[in-house]
mmCIF file of C-alpha atoms in Angstrom:
data_model
loop_
_atom_site.group_PDB
_atom_site.id
_atom_site.type_symbol
_atom_site.label_atom_id
_atom_site.label_comp_id
_atom_site.label_asym_id
_atom_site.label_seq_id
_atom_site.Cartn_x
_atom_site.Cartn_y
_atom_site.Cartn_z
ATOM 1 C CA UNK A 26 48.584 -78.057 3.191
ATOM 2 C CA UNK A 27 48.047 -74.273 2.649
ATOM 3 C CA UNK A 28 44.825 -72.809 3.168
ATOM 4 C CA UNK A 29 43.627 -70.262 0.497
ATOM 5 C CA UNK A 30 40.377 -67.861 0.660
ATOM 6 C CA UNK A 31 39.418 -65.974 -2.254
ATOM 7 C CA UNK A 32 38.248 -62.612 -1.352
ATOM 8 C CA UNK A 33 36.419 -60.593 -3.981
ATOM 9 C CA UNK A 34 36.924 -57.110 -4.091
ATOM 10 C CA UNK A 35 36.478 -54.085 -6.834
ATOM 11 C CA UNK A 36 34.555 -54.659 -10.102
ATOM 12 C CA UNK A 37 36.901 -57.736 -10.920
ATOM 13 C CA UNK A 38 39.735 -58.365 -8.647
ATOM 14 C CA UNK A 39 40.616 -61.350 -5.963
ATOM 15 C CA UNK A 40 42.736 -60.728 -3.252
ATOM 16 C CA UNK A 41 44.263 -64.433 -1.922
ATOM 17 C CA UNK A 42 44.484 -64.816 2.022
ATOM 18 C CA UNK A 43 47.178 -67.575 2.570
ATOM 19 C CA UNK A 44 47.044 -69.810 5.988
ATOM 20 C CA UNK A 45 49.754 -71.690 6.872
ATOM 21 C CA UNK A 46 48.336 -73.691 9.845
ATOM 22 C CA UNK A 47 51.192 -75.205 11.321
ATOM 23 C CA UNK A 48 52.364 -71.876 12.454
ATOM 24 C CA UNK A 49 49.181 -70.048 12.517
ATOM 25 C CA UNK A 50 50.821 -67.434 10.240
ATOM 26 C CA UNK A 51 48.667 -65.701 7.452
ATOM 27 C CA UNK A 52 49.500 -63.448 4.658
ATOM 28 C CA UNK A 53 47.766 -61.540 1.812
ATOM 29 C CA UNK A 54 48.420 -61.564 -1.968
ATOM 30 C CA UNK A 55 47.841 -58.231 -3.922
ATOM 31 C CA UNK A 56 45.853 -56.432 -1.587
ATOM 32 C CA UNK A 57 43.911 -53.737 -3.704
ATOM 33 C CA UNK A 58 41.644 -52.447 -0.450
ATOM 34 C CA UNK A 59 41.580 -53.429 2.997
ATOM 35 C CA UNK A 60 38.432 -53.669 4.524
ATOM 36 C CA UNK A 61 37.072 -56.869 3.543
ATOM 37 C CA UNK A 62 40.388 -58.556 4.133
ATOM 38 C CA UNK A 63 40.547 -57.455 7.625
ATOM 39 C CA UNK A 64 36.911 -58.693 7.971
ATOM 40 C CA UNK A 65 37.679 -61.871 6.531
ATOM 41 C CA UNK A 66 40.743 -62.344 8.401
ATOM 42 C CA UNK A 67 38.834 -61.715 11.820
ATOM 43 C CA UNK A 68 36.110 -63.915 10.798
ATOM 44 C CA UNK A 69 38.428 -66.725 10.078
ATOM 45 C CA UNK A 70 40.289 -65.967 13.167
ATOM 46 C CA UNK A 71 43.397 -65.477 11.449
ATOM 47 C CA UNK A 72 46.276 -62.782 11.889
ATOM 48 C CA UNK A 73 47.860 -61.223 9.186
ATOM 49 C CA UNK A 74 51.506 -60.891 9.365
ATOM 50 C CA UNK A 75 52.540 -60.575 5.761
ATOM 51 C CA UNK A 76 51.385 -59.026 2.623
ATOM 52 C CA UNK A 77 52.913 -60.277 -0.748
ATOM 53 C CA UNK A 78 53.088 -58.018 -3.699
ATOM 54 C CA UNK A 79 53.403 -59.070 -7.586
ATOM 55 C CA UNK A 80 53.493 -55.495 -8.675
ATOM 56 C CA UNK A 81 53.413 -51.895 -8.063
ATOM 57 C CA UNK A 82 49.834 -51.194 -10.074
ATOM 58 C CA UNK A 83 47.311 -49.910 -6.753
ATOM 59 C CA UNK A 84 44.706 -52.662 -7.634
ATOM 60 C CA UNK A 85 47.243 -54.577 -6.196
ATOM 61 C CA UNK A 86 48.792 -52.470 -3.529
ATOM 62 C CA UNK A 87 46.090 -50.034 -2.407
ATOM 63 C CA UNK A 88 45.477 -51.789 0.818
ATOM 64 C CA UNK A 89 48.662 -51.996 1.879
ATOM 65 C CA UNK A 90 49.085 -49.255 4.225
ATOM 66 C CA UNK A 91 45.690 -49.773 6.165
ATOM 67 C CA UNK A 92 46.271 -53.306 6.603
ATOM 68 C CA UNK A 93 50.183 -52.615 7.813
ATOM 69 C CA UNK A 94 48.557 -50.047 10.144
ATOM 70 C CA UNK A 95 46.251 -52.374 11.344
ATOM 71 C CA UNK A 96 48.347 -55.568 12.005
ATOM 72 C CA UNK A 97 52.090 -54.492 12.089
ATOM 73 C CA UNK A 98 52.526 -57.097 8.920
ATOM 74 C CA UNK A 99 55.520 -57.054 6.963
ATOM 75 C CA UNK A 100 55.363 -56.297 3.157
ATOM 76 C CA UNK A 101 57.656 -58.267 0.561
ATOM 77 C CA UNK A 102 57.439 -57.207 -2.986
ATOM 78 C CA UNK A 103 59.371 -56.741 -5.930
ATOM 79 C CA UNK A 104 63.100 -55.094 -5.825
ATOM 80 C CA UNK A 105 62.683 -53.366 -9.048
ATOM 81 C CA UNK A 106 59.570 -51.852 -8.269
ATOM 82 C CA UNK A 107 60.483 -50.246 -4.778
ATOM 83 C CA UNK A 108 60.226 -47.073 -5.554
ATOM 84 C CA UNK A 109 56.793 -47.205 -7.074
ATOM 85 C CA UNK A 110 55.527 -49.549 -3.803
ATOM 86 C CA UNK A 111 56.448 -47.070 -0.456
ATOM 87 C CA UNK A 112 54.902 -49.407 2.172
ATOM 88 C CA UNK A 113 57.416 -52.061 1.072
ATOM 89 C CA UNK A 114 59.763 -53.619 3.546
ATOM 90 C CA UNK A 115 61.515 -56.351 2.229
ATOM 91 C CA UNK A 116 62.667 -56.608 -1.861
ATOM 92 C CA UNK A 117 62.761 -59.551 -3.483
ATOM 93 C CA UNK A 118 63.828 -60.656 -6.943
ATOM 94 C CA UNK A 119 63.647 -63.702 -9.088
ATOM 95 C CA UNK A 120 65.773 -66.890 -7.280
ATOM 96 C CA UNK A 121 65.068 -65.446 -4.137
ATOM 97 C CA UNK A 122 63.249 -67.507 -1.519
ATOM 98 C CA UNK A 123 60.354 -66.289 0.991
ATOM 99 C CA UNK A 124 58.858 -68.210 4.034
ATOM 100 C CA UNK A 125 55.148 -68.356 5.305
ATOM 101 C CA UNK A 126 55.475 -70.108 8.528
ATOM 102 C CA UNK A 127 56.718 -73.655 7.742
ATOM 103 C CA UNK A 128 56.818 -73.176 3.994
ATOM 104 C CA UNK A 129 58.333 -71.690 1.123
ATOM 105 C CA UNK A 130 58.038 -70.178 -1.701
ATOM 106 C CA UNK A 131 59.962 -69.138 -4.645
ATOM 107 C CA UNK A 132 60.125 -66.105 -6.406
ATOM 108 C CA UNK A 133 60.241 -65.856 -9.741
ATOM 109 C CA UNK A 134 61.032 -62.829 -12.310
ATOM 110 C CA UNK A 135 57.848 -62.481 -14.904
ATOM 111 C CA UNK A 136 58.358 -58.914 -16.379
ATOM 112 C CA UNK A 137 56.036 -57.621 -19.208
ATOM 113 C CA UNK A 138 52.928 -56.275 -17.613
ATOM 114 C CA UNK A 139 55.022 -54.300 -15.366
ATOM 115 C CA UNK A 140 59.225 -54.382 -15.716
ATOM 116 C CA UNK A 141 59.316 -55.737 -12.122
ATOM 117 C CA UNK A 142 56.468 -57.960 -11.690
ATOM 118 C CA UNK A 143 57.196 -61.234 -9.887
ATOM 119 C CA UNK A 144 55.204 -64.336 -8.954
ATOM 120 C CA UNK A 145 55.349 -66.851 -6.017
ATOM 121 C CA UNK A 146 55.194 -70.043 -6.582
ATOM 122 C CA UNK A 147 54.519 -72.592 -3.557
ATOM 123 C CA UNK A 148 56.524 -76.240 -4.892
ATOM 124 C CA UNK A 149 55.225 -78.283 -2.306
ATOM 125 C CA UNK A 150 51.800 -77.058 -2.144
ATOM 126 C CA UNK A 151 51.795 -77.030 -6.207
ATOM 127 C CA UNK A 152 50.527 -73.218 -5.966
ATOM 128 C CA UNK A 153 51.448 -70.127 -7.870
ATOM 129 C CA UNK A 154 50.185 -66.465 -7.056
ATOM 130 C CA UNK A 155 50.735 -64.909 -10.517
ATOM 131 C CA UNK A 156 49.199 -61.411 -10.361
ATOM 132 C CA UNK A 157 48.368 -60.017 -13.857
ATOM 133 C CA UNK A 158 50.854 -62.141 -15.629
ATOM 134 C CA UNK A 159 48.960 -65.271 -16.623
ATOM 135 C CA UNK A 160 44.863 -64.799 -16.400
ATOM 136 C CA UNK A 161 42.168 -68.143 -17.334
ATOM 137 C CA UNK A 162 42.628 -68.290 -20.822
ATOM 138 C CA UNK A 163 44.749 -64.819 -20.933
ATOM 139 C CA UNK A 164 47.970 -62.600 -19.935
ATOM 140 C CA UNK A 165 48.328 -59.675 -18.985
ATOM 141 C CA UNK A 166 48.702 -56.479 -21.286
ATOM 142 C CA UNK A 167 52.348 -55.717 -22.109
ATOM 143 C CA UNK A 168 52.429 -52.289 -20.411
ATOM 144 C CA UNK A 169 55.911 -51.829 -19.510
ATOM 145 C CA UNK A 170 57.441 -55.186 -21.050
ATOM 146 C CA UNK A 171 57.351 -56.730 -24.403
ATOM 147 C CA UNK A 172 55.903 -59.762 -26.105
ATOM 148 C CA UNK A 173 59.365 -61.680 -26.101
ATOM 149 C CA UNK A 174 59.642 -61.209 -22.379
ATOM 150 C CA UNK A 175 55.669 -62.662 -21.916
ATOM 151 C CA UNK A 176 56.681 -65.707 -23.848
ATOM 152 C CA UNK A 177 59.328 -66.720 -21.701
ATOM 153 C CA UNK A 178 56.685 -66.209 -18.921
ATOM 154 C CA UNK A 179 54.435 -68.476 -20.540
ATOM 155 C CA UNK A 180 57.397 -70.965 -20.693
ATOM 156 C CA UNK A 181 58.679 -70.522 -17.220
ATOM 157 C CA UNK A 182 54.742 -70.975 -15.751
ATOM 158 C CA UNK A 183 54.405 -74.001 -17.835
ATOM 159 C CA UNK A 184 57.528 -75.789 -16.408
ATOM 160 C CA UNK A 185 55.709 -75.280 -12.804
ATOM 161 C CA UNK A 186 53.864 -78.481 -13.752
ATOM 162 C CA UNK A 187 50.526 -79.046 -15.074
ATOM 163 C CA UNK A 188 48.739 -79.962 -11.999
ATOM 164 C CA UNK A 189 49.957 -76.581 -10.431
ATOM 165 C CA UNK A 190 46.888 -74.870 -9.395
ATOM 166 C CA UNK A 191 47.377 -71.068 -10.792
ATOM 167 C CA UNK A 192 45.781 -67.986 -8.307
ATOM 168 C CA UNK A 193 45.450 -64.902 -10.856
ATOM 169 C CA UNK A 194 44.194 -61.484 -9.467
ATOM 170 C CA UNK A 195 41.464 -60.968 -11.486
ATOM 171 C CA UNK A 196 37.791 -62.544 -12.711
ATOM 172 C CA UNK A 197 38.508 -61.969 -16.611
ATOM 173 C CA UNK A 198 37.937 -65.270 -17.523
ATOM 174 C CA UNK A 199 34.581 -65.114 -19.901
ATOM 175 C CA UNK A 200 36.121 -62.309 -21.837
ATOM 176 C CA UNK A 201 38.936 -64.100 -22.108
ATOM 177 C CA UNK A 202 37.471 -67.233 -23.352
ATOM 178 C CA UNK A 203 35.563 -65.174 -25.978
ATOM 179 C CA UNK A 204 38.654 -64.088 -27.586
ATOM 180 C CA UNK A 205 40.317 -67.286 -27.354
ATOM 181 C CA UNK A 206 37.505 -69.158 -29.253
ATOM 182 C CA UNK A 207 37.998 -66.231 -32.063
ATOM 183 C CA UNK A 208 41.624 -67.958 -32.051
ATOM 184 C CA UNK A 209 40.944 -71.403 -31.936
ATOM 185 C CA UNK A 210 37.286 -71.637 -32.749
ATOM 186 C CA UNK A 211 37.804 -75.703 -33.117
ATOM 187 C CA UNK A 212 39.812 -76.530 -29.765
ATOM 188 C CA UNK A 213 37.142 -78.976 -28.739
ATOM 189 C CA UNK A 214 38.929 -78.274 -24.921
ATOM 190 C CA UNK A 215 38.259 -74.618 -25.273
ATOM 191 C CA UNK A 216 34.395 -74.968 -26.521
ATOM 192 C CA UNK A 217 33.602 -77.440 -23.505
ATOM 193 C CA UNK A 218 35.408 -74.715 -20.969
ATOM 194 C CA UNK A 219 33.660 -72.166 -22.136
ATOM 195 C CA UNK A 220 30.335 -73.710 -21.655
ATOM 196 C CA UNK A 221 31.186 -74.315 -17.918
ATOM 197 C CA UNK A 222 32.687 -70.756 -17.634
ATOM 198 C CA UNK A 223 29.411 -69.342 -19.003
ATOM 199 C CA UNK A 224 27.454 -71.568 -16.473
ATOM 200 C CA UNK A 225 29.696 -70.745 -13.503
ATOM 201 C CA UNK A 226 29.257 -67.150 -14.356
ATOM 202 C CA UNK A 227 25.683 -67.176 -15.154
ATOM 203 C CA UNK A 228 25.683 -68.578 -10.876
ATOM 204 C CA UNK A 229 27.745 -65.331 -9.941
ATOM 205 C CA UNK A 230 30.444 -68.085 -8.841
ATOM 206 C CA UNK A 231 34.246 -67.348 -9.717
ATOM 207 C CA UNK A 232 36.153 -69.325 -12.311
ATOM 208 C CA UNK A 233 39.908 -69.247 -10.603
ATOM 209 C CA UNK A 234 42.074 -70.780 -9.565
ATOM 210 C CA UNK A 235 42.980 -72.383 -12.671
ATOM 211 C CA UNK A 236 45.625 -74.780 -13.728
ATOM 212 C CA UNK A 237 48.607 -75.073 -16.053
ATOM 213 C CA UNK A 238 47.159 -77.986 -17.576
ATOM 214 C CA UNK A 239 43.807 -76.183 -18.592
ATOM 215 C CA UNK A 240 46.118 -73.106 -19.658
ATOM 216 C CA UNK A 241 48.145 -75.488 -21.743
ATOM 217 C CA UNK A 242 45.186 -76.776 -23.186
ATOM 218 C CA UNK A 243 43.056 -73.324 -23.817
ATOM 219 C CA UNK A 244 45.054 -70.598 -23.300
ATOM 220 C CA UNK A 245 45.733 -68.677 -26.342
ATOM 221 C CA UNK A 246 48.974 -67.050 -25.024
ATOM 222 C CA UNK A 247 50.270 -69.842 -23.912
ATOM 223 C CA UNK A 248 49.577 -71.718 -26.771
ATOM 224 C CA UNK A 249 51.014 -69.347 -29.120
ATOM 225 C CA UNK A 250 54.515 -71.069 -30.309
ATOM 226 C CA UNK A 251 56.371 -68.139 -31.241
ATOM 227 C CA UNK A 252 56.916 -64.196 -29.870
ATOM 228 C CA UNK A 253 55.655 -63.287 -33.020
ATOM 229 C CA UNK A 254 52.346 -64.991 -32.725
ATOM 230 C CA UNK A 255 51.894 -64.128 -29.004
ATOM 231 C CA UNK A 256 52.383 -60.720 -30.018
ATOM 232 C CA UNK A 257 49.694 -60.592 -32.714
ATOM 233 C CA UNK A 258 47.079 -62.412 -30.593
ATOM 234 C CA UNK A 259 47.900 -59.632 -27.999
ATOM 235 C CA UNK A 260 47.543 -56.616 -30.152
ATOM 236 C CA UNK A 261 44.408 -58.175 -31.503
ATOM 237 C CA UNK A 262 43.078 -58.925 -28.006
ATOM 238 C CA UNK A 263 43.816 -55.350 -26.688
ATOM 239 C CA UNK A 264 42.018 -53.934 -30.030
ATOM 240 C CA UNK A 265 38.773 -56.521 -29.542
#
């Protein structure tokens, strides 16, 4: 069973430290910055051997070089964005399999936020690291892709199963939930979830990871029934 530790950095980013206890191998997902990651790994007695990047944005790759220099780790990321991640050692795409110690993860192509965005799915551990594609009650902005691609991403992630834990890269849940309520004010599951989110944030506690089941019940982008509906909701959220 993987051990997964959340590291809050910058204003609202989460870096994920993932430890496979049988082999003792440790991996970092999307390190925005290096020092807090290196400090947490040292505190836990974990040696970082890999970094996995979901996409090229600096708040997901900014710590790559420093962590690599400190640990000698191998950096894996999207082949389609290799030109924008100069620290990359291993290029992967959808359908590939990556390994952390004794466990493997499937690589999923989830373009839209960026053109080559990928996600990593540990099927046995029912965990997916999705970068900026799916958030708690939200989805990533369509910076380099289309609503059609994002709609496809929602279906692909939905297919991972209700119990799959979704490890996204930002604490956007409160603002996402406020928007979701404008879309579905009578969604009782959403109203209840927002009350829980407000209470958590009032205590300074995180709201992620989330689950596919929760997103199917409360996320306006996963709940969109057509590309056009998702596009309209994304445009409205961007303008909010």
